[in-house]
CSV table of C-alpha atoms in Angstrom, one decimal:
chain,number,residue,atom,x,y,z
S,1,UNK,CA,136.3,121.4,143.1
S,2,UNK,CA,136.4,125.0,142.5
S,3,UNK,CA,133.4,127.4,142.8
S,4,UNK,CA,133.2,130.0,140.1
S,5,UNK,CA,130.8,132.5,140.2
S,6,UNK,CA,129.5,133.1,136.1
S,7,UNK,CA,126.8,135.6,134.8
S,8,UNK,CA,124.2,133.6,132.1
S,9,UNK,CA,120.9,134.5,130.4
S,10,UNK,CA,117.9,133.8,132.0
S,11,UNK,CA,116.9,131.1,129.6
S,12,UNK,CA,120.3,129.4,130.7
S,13,UNK,CA,119.6,129.5,134.2
S,14,UNK,CA,116.2,127.9,133.7
S,15,UNK,CA,117.4,125.0,131.6
S,16,UNK,CA,120.5,124.5,134.1
S,17,UNK,CA,118.0,124.5,136.8
S,18,UNK,CA,116.1,122.0,135.0
S,19,UNK,CA,118.9,119.3,135.2
S,20,UNK,CA,117.2,116.4,136.5
S,21,UNK,CA,114.8,116.3,133.5
S,22,UNK,CA,117.6,116.0,131.3
S,23,UNK,CA,119.1,113.0,133.0
S,24,UNK,CA,121.6,114.9,135.6
S,25,UNK,CA,122.1,114.4,139.1
S,26,UNK,CA,123.0,117.9,139.9
S,27,UNK,CA,123.7,121.2,137.9
S,28,UNK,CA,127.2,121.0,138.6
S,29,UNK,CA,127.1,117.9,136.9
S,30,UNK,CA,125.3,119.0,133.7
S,31,UNK,CA,127.8,122.1,133.3
S,32,UNK,CA,130.5,119.8,133.6
S,33,UNK,CA,129.4,117.5,130.9
S,34,UNK,CA,128.4,120.5,128.7
S,35,UNK,CA,131.8,122.0,129.2
S,36,UNK,CA,133.3,118.5,128.6
S,37,UNK,CA,131.4,118.5,124.9
S,38,UNK,CA,132.2,122.2,123.9
S,39,UNK,CA,135.9,120.8,124.8
S,40,UNK,CA,135.9,118.1,122.4
S,41,UNK,CA,133.9,120.5,119.7
S,42,UNK,CA,136.8,123.0,120.1
S,43,UNK,CA,139.4,120.6,119.7
S,44,UNK,CA,138.0,119.1,116.7
S,45,UNK,CA,137.5,122.4,115.0
S,46,UNK,CA,141.0,123.0,115.9
S,47,UNK,CA,142.1,120.1,114.2
S,48,UNK,CA,140.2,120.5,111.2
S,49,UNK,CA,141.6,124.3,110.6
S,50,UNK,CA,145.2,122.6,111.5
S,51,UNK,CA,144.7,120.0,108.6
S,52,UNK,CA,143.0,122.6,106.3
S,53,UNK,CA,146.2,124.9,106.7
S,54,UNK,CA,148.5,121.3,105.9
S,55,UNK,CA,146.8,120.7,102.9
S,56,UNK,CA,146.9,124.3,101.5
S,57,UNK,CA,150.4,124.3,102.0
S,58,UNK,CA,151.2,121.0,100.5
S,59,UNK,CA,148.9,121.9,97.7
S,60,UNK,CA,150.6,125.4,97.4
S,61,UNK,CA,154.0,123.5,96.6
S,62,UNK,CA,152.8,120.9,94.7
S,63,UNK,CA,152.4,121.8,90.6
S,64,UNK,CA,151.5,118.3,89.9
S,65,UNK,CA,148.7,118.4,92.5
S,66,UNK,CA,147.5,122.2,90.9
S,67,UNK,CA,147.4,120.6,87.4
S,68,UNK,CA,145.7,117.5,88.4
S,69,UNK,CA,142.8,119.6,90.2
S,70,UNK,CA,142.7,122.0,87.7
S,71,UNK,CA,142.0,119.5,84.6
S,72,UNK,CA,139.5,118.0,86.9
S,73,UNK,CA,137.9,121.3,87.3
S,74,UNK,CA,137.7,121.4,83.4
S,75,UNK,CA,136.1,118.3,83.7
S,76,UNK,CA,133.1,119.2,85.1
S,77,UNK,CA,132.4,122.5,83.0
C-alpha cells in the first residue's frame, strides 16, 4: 500500500473518522471504496460523452436521419 498525505475539509474528515458507522473496518477501506465508486462514475460519464459524440457525428453525416428528425419535430409543434 502507498501512504498519501492529503488535505480535506473538516466535514469530510469527520465523515471519514466515523467509518465504522458506515459499515467499514477502517478509514482506508472507506476511502478506497469511495475512490472506486468515483472512478466508475467518471468512466461512465466518459463513455456517455464518447457515445454522444459518435451519435452527433453520425447525425451530422446522415441527411435522411436529419430529415426524419426534423419531420418528427414538426409533428410535435
